[in-house]
PDB file of C-alpha atoms in Angstrom:
ATOM      1  CA  MET N 225      26.721-122.505  53.391  1.00 61.00           C
ATOM      2  CA  MET N 226      24.532-124.925  51.501  1.00 71.00           C
ATOM      3  CA  LEU N 227      21.532-123.619  49.562  1.00 65.00           C
ATOM      4  CA  PRO N 228      18.146-125.313  49.939  1.00 72.00           C
ATOM      5  CA  SER N 229      17.411-127.882  47.250  1.00 70.00           C
ATOM      6  CA  TYR N 230      14.728-125.713  45.613  1.00 65.00           C
ATOM      7  CA  LEU N 231      17.347-122.995  44.992  1.00 66.00           C
ATOM      8  CA  GLN N 232      19.829-125.383  43.405  1.00 73.00           C
ATOM      9  CA  PHE N 233      19.536-125.650  39.645  1.00 79.00           C
ATOM     10  CA  ALA N 234      21.734-125.928  36.608  1.00 88.00           C
ATOM     11  CA  ILE N 235      21.992-123.334  33.871  1.00 91.00           C
ATOM     12  CA  ARG N 236      22.069-124.577  30.303  1.00 93.00           C
ATOM     13  CA  LYS N 237      24.853-122.353  28.988  1.00 95.00           C
ATOM     14  CA  ARG N 238      24.192-122.845  25.273  1.00 97.00           C
ATOM     15  CA  VAL N 239      20.518-122.062  25.680  1.00 96.00           C
ATOM     16  CA  LEU N 240      21.449-119.009  27.766  1.00 96.00           C
ATOM     17  CA  ALA N 241      23.759-117.833  24.967  1.00 98.00           C
ATOM     18  CA  VAL N 242      20.948-118.191  22.413  1.00 98.00           C
ATOM     19  CA  PHE N 243      18.599-116.306  24.739  1.00 97.00           C
ATOM     20  CA  ILE N 244      21.100-113.455  25.149  1.00 97.00           C
ATOM     21  CA  VAL N 245      21.510-113.156  21.365  1.00 97.00           C
ATOM     22  CA  LEU N 246      17.713-113.100  20.935  1.00 96.00           C
ATOM     23  CA  LEU N 247      17.434-110.527  23.718  1.00 94.00           C
ATOM     24  CA  ILE N 248      19.968-108.264  22.000  1.00 95.00           C
ATOM     25  CA  ILE N 249      18.050-108.544  18.723  1.00 92.00           C
ATOM     26  CA  ALA N 250      14.741-107.891  20.515  1.00 89.00           C
ATOM     27  CA  THR N 251      16.205-104.874  22.298  1.00 86.00           C
ATOM     28  CA  TYR N 252      17.432-103.464  19.008  1.00 85.00           C
ATOM     29  CA  LEU N 253      14.040-104.022  17.374  1.00 80.00           C
ATOM     30  CA  GLY N 254      12.210-102.595  20.375  1.00 76.00           C
ATOM     31  CA  PHE N 255      14.189 -99.412  20.764  1.00 73.00           C
ATOM     32  CA  ALA N 256      15.312 -98.660  17.199  1.00 74.00           C
ATOM     33  CA  PRO N 257      13.679 -95.517  15.774  1.00 71.00           C
ATOM     34  CA  ALA N 258      12.285 -97.209  12.642  1.00 70.00           C
ATOM     35  CA  LEU N 259      12.932-100.322  10.615  1.00 68.00           C
ATOM     36  CA  PRO N 260      13.902 -99.950   6.934  1.00 71.00           C
ATOM     37  CA  ILE N 261      11.070-102.242   5.804  1.00 74.00           C
ATOM     38  CA  PRO N 262       7.372-101.916   6.707  1.00 76.00           C
ATOM     39  CA  VAL N 263       6.442-104.426   9.407  1.00 78.00           C
ATOM     40  CA  ASN N 264       3.206-105.043  11.287  1.00 84.00           C
ATOM     41  CA  ASP N 265       4.165-103.828  14.759  1.00 84.00           C
ATOM     42  CA  LYS N 266       1.841-106.195  16.627  1.00 90.00           C
ATOM     43  CA  ALA N 267       3.019-109.227  14.648  1.00 92.00           C
ATOM     44  CA  CYS N 268       6.614-108.267  15.409  1.00 90.00           C
ATOM     45  CA  HIS N 269       5.805-108.041  19.146  1.00 91.00           C
ATOM     46  CA  PHE N 270       4.075-111.429  19.026  1.00 96.00           C
ATOM     47  CA  VAL N 271       6.959-113.167  17.214  1.00 95.00           C
ATOM     48  CA  VAL N 272       9.699-111.619  19.358  1.00 94.00           C
ATOM     49  CA  PHE N 273       8.070-112.622  22.650  1.00 96.00           C
ATOM     50  CA  PHE N 274       7.135-116.034  21.280  1.00 97.00           C
ATOM     51  CA  PHE N 275      10.801-116.841  20.605  1.00 97.00           C
ATOM     52  CA  LEU N 276      12.128-115.171  23.763  1.00 96.00           C
ATOM     53  CA  THR N 277       9.738-117.241  25.871  1.00 97.00           C
ATOM     54  CA  LEU N 278      10.398-120.391  23.864  1.00 97.00           C
ATOM     55  CA  VAL N 279      14.116-120.179  24.614  1.00 97.00           C
ATOM     56  CA  PHE N 280      13.960-118.731  28.154  1.00 96.00           C
ATOM     57  CA  TYR N 281      11.858-121.654  29.423  1.00 96.00           C
ATOM     58  CA  TRP N 282      14.815-123.998  28.828  1.00 95.00           C
ATOM     59  CA  VAL N 283      17.639-121.797  30.220  1.00 95.00           C
ATOM     60  CA  PHE N 284      17.318-123.237  33.731  1.00 93.00           C
ATOM     61  CA  ASP N 285      17.076-126.949  34.485  1.00 89.00           C
ATOM     62  CA  LEU N 286      13.915-126.832  36.584  1.00 88.00           C
ATOM     63  CA  SER N 287      10.769-128.857  37.089  1.00 86.00           C
ATOM     64  CA  ARG N 288       7.916-128.072  34.748  1.00 89.00           C
ATOM     65  CA  ARG N 289       6.039-126.122  37.418  1.00 90.00           C
ATOM     66  CA  ARG N 290       9.032-123.993  38.432  1.00 90.00           C
ATOM     67  CA  ALA N 291      10.078-123.355  34.834  1.00 91.00           C
ATOM     68  CA  THR N 292       6.534-122.224  34.050  1.00 92.00           C
ATOM     69  CA  GLN N 293       6.379-119.906  37.056  1.00 93.00           C
ATOM     70  CA  LEU N 294       9.779-118.354  36.362  1.00 92.00           C
ATOM     71  CA  THR N 295       9.000-117.907  32.668  1.00 94.00           C
ATOM     72  CA  LEU N 296       5.661-116.261  33.465  1.00 94.00           C
ATOM     73  CA  VAL N 297       7.309-113.764  35.793  1.00 94.00           C
ATOM     74  CA  VAL N 298      10.349-112.983  33.643  1.00 94.00           C
ATOM     75  CA  CYS N 299       8.878-113.088  30.131  1.00 94.00           C
ATOM     76  CA  GLY N 300       5.250-112.326  30.944  1.00 92.00           C
ATOM     77  CA  LEU N 301       5.493-109.599  33.541  1.00 92.00           C
ATOM     78  CA  VAL N 302       8.981-108.140  33.328  1.00 93.00           C
ATOM     79  CA  GLY N 303       9.473-108.583  29.595  1.00 91.00           C
ATOM     80  CA  SER N 304       6.032-108.104  28.096  1.00 90.00           C
ATOM     81  CA  VAL N 305       4.642-105.472  30.423  1.00 90.00           C
ATOM     82  CA  GLY N 306       7.881-103.914  31.673  1.00 89.00           C
ATOM     83  CA  SER N 307       9.277-103.206  28.217  1.00 85.00           C
ATOM     84  CA  GLU N 308       6.177-101.203  27.304  1.00 84.00           C
ATOM     85  CA  PHE N 309       6.411 -99.125  30.467  1.00 84.00           C
ATOM     86  CA  VAL N 310      10.070 -98.377  29.658  1.00 83.00           C
ATOM     87  CA  GLN N 311       9.027 -97.271  26.177  1.00 78.00           C
ATOM     88  CA  ALA N 312       6.607 -94.784  27.762  1.00 78.00           C
ATOM     89  CA  PHE N 313       9.632 -92.850  29.052  1.00 81.00           C
ATOM     90  CA  LEU N 314      11.485 -92.788  25.719  1.00 75.00           C
ATOM     91  CA  THR N 315      10.970 -89.940  23.289  1.00 67.00           C
ATOM     92  CA  LEU N 316      11.071 -92.139  20.168  1.00 73.00           C
ATOM     93  CA  ARG N 317       8.587 -94.757  21.411  1.00 74.00           C
ATOM     94  CA  THR N 318       5.100 -94.674  22.881  1.00 78.00           C
ATOM     95  CA  PHE N 319       3.224 -96.839  25.350  1.00 81.00           C
ATOM     96  CA  ASP N 320       0.627 -99.085  23.693  1.00 84.00           C
ATOM     97  CA  VAL N 321      -1.690-101.493  25.514  1.00 90.00           C
ATOM     98  CA  PHE N 322      -2.132-103.541  22.331  1.00 93.00           C
ATOM     99  CA  ASP N 323       1.639-104.092  22.206  1.00 91.00           C
ATOM    100  CA  ILE N 324       1.385-105.588  25.700  1.00 93.00           C
ATOM    101  CA  LEU N 325      -1.455-107.807  24.491  1.00 96.00           C
ATOM    102  CA  ALA N 326       0.597-108.998  21.495  1.00 95.00           C
ATOM    103  CA  ASN N 327       3.594-109.616  23.793  1.00 94.00           C
ATOM    104  CA  LEU N 328       1.496-111.633  26.230  1.00 96.00           C
ATOM    105  CA  LEU N 329      -0.172-113.665  23.474  1.00 97.00           C
ATOM    106  CA  GLY N 330       3.225-114.620  22.043  1.00 96.00           C
ATOM    107  CA  CYS N 331       4.495-115.415  25.523  1.00 96.00           C
ATOM    108  CA  PHE N 332       1.500-117.582  26.475  1.00 97.00           C
ATOM    109  CA  LEU N 333       1.374-119.509  23.195  1.00 98.00           C
ATOM    110  CA  SER N 334       5.066-120.301  23.479  1.00 97.00           C
ATOM    111  CA  LEU N 335       4.668-121.241  27.129  1.00 96.00           C
ATOM    112  CA  MET N 336       1.844-123.672  26.290  1.00 97.00           C
ATOM    113  CA  ILE N 337       4.022-125.320  23.637  1.00 97.00           C
ATOM    114  CA  ASN N 338       6.901-125.604  26.120  1.00 96.00           C
ATOM    115  CA  ILE N 339       4.663-127.090  28.816  1.00 95.00           C
ATOM    116  CA  MET N 340       3.232-129.706  26.441  1.00 95.00           C
ATOM    117  CA  TYR N 341       6.695-130.618  25.123  1.00 95.00           C
ATOM    118  CA  HIS N 342       8.135-130.808  28.649  1.00 93.00           C
ATOM    119  CA  LYS N 343       5.269-133.098  29.695  1.00 92.00           C
ATOM    120  CA  ARG N 344       5.806-135.374  26.677  1.00 92.00           C
ATOM    121  CA  ARG N 345       9.517-135.479  27.459  1.00 91.00           C
ATOM    122  CA  LEU N 346       8.819-136.565  31.046  1.00 88.00           C
ATOM    123  CA  GLU N 347       6.357-139.201  29.807  1.00 88.00           C
ATOM    124  CA  LYS N 348       8.984-140.567  27.431  1.00 89.00           C
ATOM    125  CA  ILE N 349      11.528-140.815  30.253  1.00 87.00           C
ATOM    126  CA  HIS N 350       8.941-142.535  32.445  1.00 81.00           C
ATOM    127  CA  PHE N 351       8.025-144.980  29.683  1.00 84.00           C
ATOM    128  CA  GLN N 352      11.694-145.826  29.102  1.00 86.00           C
ATOM    129  CA  ARG N 353      12.226-146.480  32.818  1.00 85.00           C
ATOM    130  CA  TYR N 354       9.021-148.276  33.742  1.00 83.00           C
ATOM    131  CA  GLY N 355       7.488-149.482  30.476  1.00 78.00           C
ATOM    132  CA  HIS N 356       4.093-147.824  30.900  1.00 68.00           C
ATOM    133  CA  LEU N 357       2.682-144.355  30.555  1.00 61.00           C
ATOM    134  CA  ASN N 358       2.366-142.405  33.749  1.00 55.00           C
ATOM    135  CA  SER N 359      -0.604-140.817  35.433  1.00 59.00           C
ATOM    136  CA  ALA N 360      -0.685-137.271  36.819  1.00 57.00           C
ATOM    137  CA  GLU N 361       0.498-138.532  40.221  1.00 59.00           C
ATOM    138  CA  ASP N 362       3.394-140.402  38.621  1.00 57.00           C
ATOM    139  CA  ASP N 363       4.344-137.217  36.752  1.00 61.00           C
ATOM    140  CA  LEU N 364       4.876-135.356  40.036  1.00 63.00           C
ATOM    141  CA  GLU N 365       6.823-138.275  41.475  1.00 61.00           C
ATOM    142  CA  LEU N 366       8.992-138.470  38.361  1.00 63.00           C
ATOM    143  CA  GLN N 367       9.837-134.764  38.535  1.00 65.00           C
ATOM    144  CA  ALA N 368      10.737-135.105  42.224  1.00 65.00           C
ATOM    145  CA  GLN N 369      12.818-138.210  41.517  1.00 63.00           C
ATOM    146  CA  GLU N 370      14.669-136.501  38.650  1.00 66.00           C
ATOM    147  CA  SER N 371      15.374-133.564  40.934  1.00 64.00           C
ATOM    148  CA  GLU N 372      16.770-135.914  43.587  1.00 62.00           C
ATOM    149  CA  ASP N 373      18.829-137.785  40.978  1.00 60.00           C
ATOM    150  CA  THR N 374      20.469-134.589  39.747  1.00 57.00           C
ATOM    151  CA  ASP N 375      21.035-133.425  43.345  1.00 55.00           C
ATOM    152  CA  MET N 376      22.798-136.699  44.154  1.00 54.00           C
ATOM    153  CA  GLU N 377      24.927-136.541  41.003  1.00 54.00           C
ATOM    154  CA  ASP N 378      26.021-132.997  41.820  1.00 54.00           C
ATOM    155  CA  ASP N 379      26.648-133.667  45.533  1.00 54.00           C
ATOM    156  CA  PRO N 380      30.434-133.666  46.132  1.00 54.00           C
ATOM    157  CA  ASN N 381      29.981-135.174  49.637  1.00 53.00           C
ATOM    158  CA  ARG N 382      28.224-138.275  48.339  1.00 49.00           C
ATOM    159  CA  ALA N 383      30.043-141.506  49.066  1.00 50.00           C
ATOM    160  CA  THR N 384      30.648-143.657  46.010  1.00 45.00           C
TER     161      THR N 384
END
């Protein structure tokens, strides 16, 4: 059975490995009883979710729109909000709305940086191919064309 093209994507294994390591560190920091050094809790939440989002965005080889949507759901909703609700059920941790705010701020700042970098990367590819900078319409066409190019490269039934 063949999956629809929008469900076919590549996983960047090295980026996934980095994300898993960061997730383990974040889990330890999030559920450890107390750190040996004094740390601003909100700054720690901001930094952790900034880096988790920064790396997660690049785990899957997706278009900019799909990567943004997936990152918002996974890092923004499940990670930022979900982790605080889990802490509400633990005896050593407490639920804090301001922790959620710090998580979301880190997530959104990182996501904005990723979106801008991804856009610049697509513009560079477009400039190398066509010799001029692209408009917003060209950007969508370029993403669709790149998706088709990778689909054709990965298609084992393609005649060469």
